[in-house]
Amino acid sequence: MSGARRGPGRRVEKEVGPEFDPGA
């Protein structure tokens, strides 16, 4: 599941999943 790039303030792309949202 490539849903790690679903955030405007996301610095990680494949380090963590969509649960890690630093831009939330």
PDB file of N, CA and C in Angstrom:
ATOM      1  N   MET A   1       0.832  -1.196   0.000  1.00  0.00           N
ATOM      2  CA  MET A   1       0.000   0.000   0.000  1.00  0.00           C
ATOM      3  C   MET A   1       0.871   1.252   0.000  1.00  0.00           C
ATOM      4  N   SER A   2       0.887   1.978  -1.086  1.00  0.00           N
ATOM      5  CA  SER A   2       1.726   3.175  -1.156  1.00  0.00           C
ATOM      6  C   SER A   2       0.918   4.395  -0.729  1.00  0.00           C
ATOM      7  N   GLY A   3       0.537   4.429   0.524  1.00  0.00           N
ATOM      8  CA  GLY A   3      -0.260   5.571   0.986  1.00  0.00           C
ATOM      9  C   GLY A   3       0.536   6.395   1.982  1.00  0.00           C
ATOM     10  N   ALA A   4       1.851   6.318   1.864  1.00  0.00           N
ATOM     11  CA  ALA A   4       2.705   7.042   2.801  1.00  0.00           C
ATOM     12  C   ALA A   4       2.895   8.482   2.338  1.00  0.00           C
ATOM     13  N   ARG A   5       2.512   8.763   1.096  1.00  0.00           N
ATOM     14  CA  ARG A   5       2.688  10.123   0.582  1.00  0.00           C
ATOM     15  C   ARG A   5       1.332  10.813   0.473  1.00  0.00           C
ATOM     16  N   ARG A   6       0.567  10.727   1.561  1.00  0.00           N
ATOM     17  CA  ARG A   6      -0.762  11.350   1.544  1.00  0.00           C
ATOM     18  C   ARG A   6      -0.788  12.548   2.471  1.00  0.00           C
ATOM     19  N   GLY A   7       0.319  13.274   2.554  1.00  0.00           N
ATOM     20  CA  GLY A   7       0.358  14.444   3.431  1.00  0.00           C
ATOM     21  C   GLY A   7       1.261  15.525   2.868  1.00  0.00           C
ATOM     22  N   PRO A   8       0.844  16.774   3.006  1.00  0.00           N
ATOM     23  CA  PRO A   8       1.614  17.904   2.487  1.00  0.00           C
ATOM     24  C   PRO A   8       2.866  18.156   3.318  1.00  0.00           C
ATOM     25  N   GLY A   9       2.833  17.736   4.570  1.00  0.00           N
ATOM     26  CA  GLY A   9       3.988  17.972   5.443  1.00  0.00           C
ATOM     27  C   GLY A   9       4.652  16.653   5.786  1.00  0.00           C
ATOM     28  N   ARG A  10       4.647  15.733   4.835  1.00  0.00           N
ATOM     29  CA  ARG A  10       5.240  14.431   5.113  1.00  0.00           C
ATOM     30  C   ARG A  10       6.680  14.389   4.651  1.00  0.00           C
ATOM     31  N   ARG A  11       7.594  14.044   5.555  1.00  0.00           N
ATOM     32  CA  ARG A  11       9.009  13.986   5.197  1.00  0.00           C
ATOM     33  C   ARG A  11       9.414  12.554   4.886  1.00  0.00           C
ATOM     34  N   VAL A  12       8.684  11.604   5.415  1.00  0.00           N
ATOM     35  CA  VAL A  12       9.011  10.199   5.168  1.00  0.00           C
ATOM     36  C   VAL A  12       8.130   9.670   4.061  1.00  0.00           C
ATOM     37  N   GLU A  13       8.663   8.841   3.210  1.00  0.00           N
ATOM     38  CA  GLU A  13       7.877   8.298   2.102  1.00  0.00           C
ATOM     39  C   GLU A  13       7.644   6.814   2.284  1.00  0.00           C
ATOM     40  N   LYS A  14       8.649   6.101   2.765  1.00  0.00           N
ATOM     41  CA  LYS A  14       8.477   4.667   2.968  1.00  0.00           C
ATOM     42  C   LYS A  14       9.090   4.233   4.295  1.00  0.00           C
ATOM     43  N   GLU A  15       9.232   5.185   5.200  1.00  0.00           N
ATOM     44  CA  GLU A  15       9.771   4.849   6.511  1.00  0.00           C
ATOM     45  C   GLU A  15       8.630   4.355   7.391  1.00  0.00           C
ATOM     46  N   VAL A  16       7.533   5.076   7.339  1.00  0.00           N
ATOM     47  CA  VAL A  16       6.364   4.703   8.128  1.00  0.00           C
ATOM     48  C   VAL A  16       5.138   4.760   7.248  1.00  0.00           C
ATOM     49  N   GLY A  17       4.047   4.252   7.746  1.00  0.00           N
ATOM     50  CA  GLY A  17       2.806   4.231   6.973  1.00  0.00           C
ATOM     51  C   GLY A  17       2.059   5.546   7.114  1.00  0.00           C
ATOM     52  N   PRO A  18       0.811   5.551   6.683  1.00  0.00           N
ATOM     53  CA  PRO A  18      -0.040   6.737   6.731  1.00  0.00           C
ATOM     54  C   PRO A  18      -0.406   7.123   8.160  1.00  0.00           C
ATOM     55  N   GLU A  19       0.087   6.342   9.119  1.00  0.00           N
ATOM     56  CA  GLU A  19      -0.217   6.651  10.509  1.00  0.00           C
ATOM     57  C   GLU A  19       0.694   7.768  11.008  1.00  0.00           C
ATOM     58  N   PHE A  20       1.847   7.903  10.376  1.00  0.00           N
ATOM     59  CA  PHE A  20       2.802   8.937  10.782  1.00  0.00           C
ATOM     60  C   PHE A  20       2.550  10.198   9.969  1.00  0.00           C
ATOM     61  N   ASP A  21       1.887  11.156  10.580  1.00  0.00           N
ATOM     62  CA  ASP A  21       1.560  12.378   9.856  1.00  0.00           C
ATOM     63  C   ASP A  21       2.087  13.607  10.595  1.00  0.00           C
ATOM     64  N   PRO A  22       3.310  14.024  10.296  1.00  0.00           N
ATOM     65  CA  PRO A  22       3.926  15.186  10.944  1.00  0.00           C
ATOM     66  C   PRO A  22       3.276  16.495  10.491  1.00  0.00           C
ATOM     67  N   GLY A  23       2.525  16.449   9.409  1.00  0.00           N
ATOM     68  CA  GLY A  23       1.915  17.672   8.888  1.00  0.00           C
ATOM     69  C   GLY A  23       0.445  17.739   9.251  1.00  0.00           C
ATOM     70  N   ALA A  24       0.031  16.884  10.198  1.00  0.00           N
ATOM     71  CA  ALA A  24      -1.384  16.860  10.562  1.00  0.00           C
ATOM     72  C   ALA A  24      -1.625  17.894  11.661  1.00  0.00           C
TER      73      ALA A  24
END
